[in-house]
């Protein structure tokens, strides 16, 4: 039985991640594998707090290429961790993430339907910008730069400016 209160307490900063790991019975595995377990718990129990904690861990212990499939959780609407996921992953330099960032630009969870600033999309553009060594990232950014959506075009131009491309 999963103790949701302890997961929430960890997310709110009342207990350390290492204590959560022990409380949930995962103290026999390393912290990275614990983050993967948190994603499984989150998916099975629809627990958004577990996703937030997992991506806090992945922020310190970079998500490995073999585990990029865990990013599929991003495209579910039952949680509110989308910005945490994109923020964490946008720092990873890997050409295999380009399609994820591209798709993330167009994904708008229900709770962000009224976000005219498109903050989630902007964070995804940072992922493309950080991966401009990848031809496909530059192609997508050019496509957006020349596109009709002024906001997305501005995000693309911002990445070219930041990365002096």
CSV table of C-alpha atoms in Angstrom, one decimal:
chain,number,residue,atom,x,y,z
A,1,UNK,CA,0.0,0.0,0.0
A,2,UNK,CA,1.4,3.4,-1.0
A,3,UNK,CA,1.4,6.1,1.5
A,4,UNK,CA,0.3,9.2,-0.5
A,5,UNK,CA,0.7,11.5,2.4
A,6,UNK,CA,4.4,10.8,2.7
A,7,UNK,CA,4.9,11.4,-1.0
A,8,UNK,CA,3.0,14.7,-0.7
A,9,UNK,CA,5.1,15.6,2.4
A,10,UNK,CA,8.3,15.0,0.4
A,11,UNK,CA,7.1,17.0,-2.5
A,12,UNK,CA,6.2,19.9,-0.1
A,13,UNK,CA,9.7,19.7,1.4
A,14,UNK,CA,8.7,18.3,4.8
A,15,UNK,CA,10.8,15.2,4.5
A,16,UNK,CA,13.9,14.3,2.5
A,17,UNK,CA,13.8,12.2,-0.6
A,18,UNK,CA,16.1,9.7,1.1
A,19,UNK,CA,13.5,9.3,3.9
A,20,UNK,CA,10.8,8.9,1.3
A,21,UNK,CA,12.8,6.2,-0.4
A,22,UNK,CA,13.2,4.3,2.9
A,23,UNK,CA,9.5,4.8,3.9
A,24,UNK,CA,8.4,3.3,0.6
A,25,UNK,CA,10.8,0.4,0.9
A,26,UNK,CA,13.2,1.3,-1.9
A,27,UNK,CA,16.3,1.9,0.3
A,28,UNK,CA,18.0,-1.1,-1.4
A,29,UNK,CA,18.2,0.6,-4.8
A,30,UNK,CA,20.1,3.7,-5.9
A,31,UNK,CA,18.5,7.1,-6.1
A,32,UNK,CA,18.2,7.1,-9.9
A,33,UNK,CA,16.4,3.8,-9.9
A,34,UNK,CA,14.2,5.1,-7.1
A,35,UNK,CA,13.2,8.0,-9.4
A,36,UNK,CA,12.2,5.4,-12.1
A,37,UNK,CA,10.1,3.6,-9.4
A,38,UNK,CA,8.4,6.9,-8.6
A,39,UNK,CA,7.4,7.3,-12.2
A,40,UNK,CA,5.8,3.8,-12.1
A,41,UNK,CA,4.0,4.6,-8.9
A,42,UNK,CA,2.8,7.9,-10.4
A,43,UNK,CA,1.5,6.2,-13.5
A,44,UNK,CA,-0.3,3.4,-11.6
A,45,UNK,CA,-1.8,5.6,-8.9
A,46,UNK,CA,-2.1,8.8,-10.9
A,47,UNK,CA,0.0,10.6,-8.4
A,48,UNK,CA,1.4,13.9,-9.6
A,49,UNK,CA,3.6,14.5,-6.6
A,50,UNK,CA,5.6,11.4,-7.4
A,51,UNK,CA,6.4,12.7,-10.9
A,52,UNK,CA,7.5,16.0,-9.4
A,53,UNK,CA,9.9,14.2,-7.0
A,54,UNK,CA,11.2,11.9,-9.7
A,55,UNK,CA,12.1,14.8,-12.0
A,56,UNK,CA,13.8,16.6,-9.1
A,57,UNK,CA,16.0,13.5,-8.8
A,58,UNK,CA,16.5,13.4,-12.6
A,59,UNK,CA,17.5,17.1,-12.4
A,60,UNK,CA,20.5,16.0,-10.3
A,61,UNK,CA,21.0,12.6,-11.9
A,62,UNK,CA,20.5,13.2,-15.6
A,63,UNK,CA,17.9,11.0,-17.3
A,64,UNK,CA,19.7,8.3,-19.2
A,65,UNK,CA,19.0,7.7,-22.9
A,66,UNK,CA,17.9,4.2,-22.1
A,67,UNK,CA,15.1,5.7,-20.0
A,68,UNK,CA,13.8,8.3,-22.4
A,69,UNK,CA,10.7,6.2,-22.7
A,70,UNK,CA,9.8,7.5,-19.2
A,71,UNK,CA,9.0,10.8,-20.9
A,72,UNK,CA,5.8,9.4,-22.3
A,73,UNK,CA,4.3,10.3,-19.0
A,74,UNK,CA,4.6,13.9,-20.1
A,75,UNK,CA,1.7,13.5,-22.6
A,76,UNK,CA,-0.9,12.6,-20.0
A,77,UNK,CA,-3.4,15.1,-18.7
A,78,UNK,CA,-4.0,13.7,-15.2
A,79,UNK,CA,-0.9,15.3,-13.7
A,80,UNK,CA,0.5,18.8,-13.3
A,81,UNK,CA,4.2,18.1,-13.7
A,82,UNK,CA,4.6,19.0,-17.3
A,83,UNK,CA,6.7,22.1,-16.7
A,84,UNK,CA,9.0,20.3,-14.3
A,85,UNK,CA,9.5,17.5,-16.9
A,86,UNK,CA,10.4,19.8,-19.7
A,87,UNK,CA,12.5,22.1,-17.6
A,88,UNK,CA,14.6,19.1,-16.4
A,89,UNK,CA,14.9,17.4,-19.8
A,90,UNK,CA,15.6,20.7,-21.7
A,91,UNK,CA,19.1,20.7,-20.1
A,92,UNK,CA,20.0,17.3,-21.6
A,93,UNK,CA,22.0,17.5,-24.8
A,94,UNK,CA,20.9,14.5,-27.0
A,95,UNK,CA,19.6,14.5,-30.5
A,96,UNK,CA,17.1,11.7,-29.6
A,97,UNK,CA,15.1,14.2,-27.6
A,98,UNK,CA,14.3,16.5,-30.5
A,99,UNK,CA,11.0,14.9,-31.4
A,100,UNK,CA,10.0,15.0,-27.7
A,101,UNK,CA,10.6,18.7,-27.6
A,102,UNK,CA,8.8,19.3,-30.9
A,103,UNK,CA,5.7,17.3,-29.7
A,104,UNK,CA,5.8,19.0,-26.3
A,105,UNK,CA,5.4,22.4,-28.0
A,106,UNK,CA,2.0,21.4,-29.2
A,107,UNK,CA,0.8,19.6,-26.1
A,108,UNK,CA,-1.4,21.8,-24.0
A,109,UNK,CA,-2.7,20.1,-20.8
A,110,UNK,CA,-6.2,21.1,-19.7
A,111,UNK,CA,-5.0,23.2,-16.8
A,112,UNK,CA,-2.9,25.3,-19.2
A,113,UNK,CA,-5.6,25.9,-21.8
A,114,UNK,CA,-5.8,29.6,-20.8
A,115,UNK,CA,-2.1,30.2,-20.7
A,116,UNK,CA,-1.8,32.7,-23.5
A,117,UNK,CA,2.0,33.0,-22.8
A,118,UNK,CA,2.5,29.4,-23.7
A,119,UNK,CA,5.1,28.9,-20.9
A,120,UNK,CA,5.2,25.2,-21.4
A,121,UNK,CA,6.0,25.6,-25.1
A,122,UNK,CA,8.6,28.2,-24.4
A,123,UNK,CA,10.4,25.7,-22.0
A,124,UNK,CA,10.3,23.1,-24.9
A,125,UNK,CA,12.0,25.6,-27.2
A,126,UNK,CA,14.8,25.8,-24.7
A,127,UNK,CA,15.2,22.1,-25.2
A,128,UNK,CA,15.5,22.6,-28.9
A,129,UNK,CA,17.9,25.5,-28.4
A,130,UNK,CA,20.2,23.6,-26.2
A,131,UNK,CA,20.3,20.9,-28.8
A,132,UNK,CA,21.2,23.1,-31.8
A,133,UNK,CA,24.1,20.8,-32.6
A,134,UNK,CA,21.4,18.5,-33.9
A,135,UNK,CA,20.3,19.3,-37.5
A,136,UNK,CA,16.7,18.4,-36.7
A,137,UNK,CA,16.5,20.9,-33.9
A,138,UNK,CA,17.7,23.7,-36.1
A,139,UNK,CA,15.2,22.6,-38.8
A,140,UNK,CA,12.3,22.7,-36.3
A,141,UNK,CA,13.4,26.1,-35.0
A,142,UNK,CA,13.6,27.5,-38.6
A,143,UNK,CA,10.2,26.1,-39.3
A,144,UNK,CA,8.8,27.9,-36.2
A,145,UNK,CA,10.7,31.1,-36.9
A,146,UNK,CA,9.2,31.3,-40.4
A,147,UNK,CA,5.7,30.1,-39.3
A,148,UNK,CA,2.5,32.1,-38.9
A,149,UNK,CA,2.3,31.8,-35.1
A,150,UNK,CA,4.0,34.9,-33.9
A,151,UNK,CA,4.4,33.7,-30.4
A,152,UNK,CA,6.1,30.5,-31.4
A,153,UNK,CA,8.2,32.4,-34.0
A,154,UNK,CA,9.4,34.6,-31.2
A,155,UNK,CA,10.4,31.7,-29.1
A,156,UNK,CA,12.4,30.3,-32.0
A,157,UNK,CA,14.1,33.6,-32.6
A,158,UNK,CA,14.9,33.8,-28.9
A,159,UNK,CA,16.7,30.5,-29.2
A,160,UNK,CA,18.7,31.6,-32.2
A,161,UNK,CA,19.7,34.8,-30.3
A,162,UNK,CA,20.6,33.0,-27.0
A,163,UNK,CA,22.7,30.4,-28.8
A,164,UNK,CA,24.2,33.0,-31.2
A,165,UNK,CA,23.2,31.0,-34.2
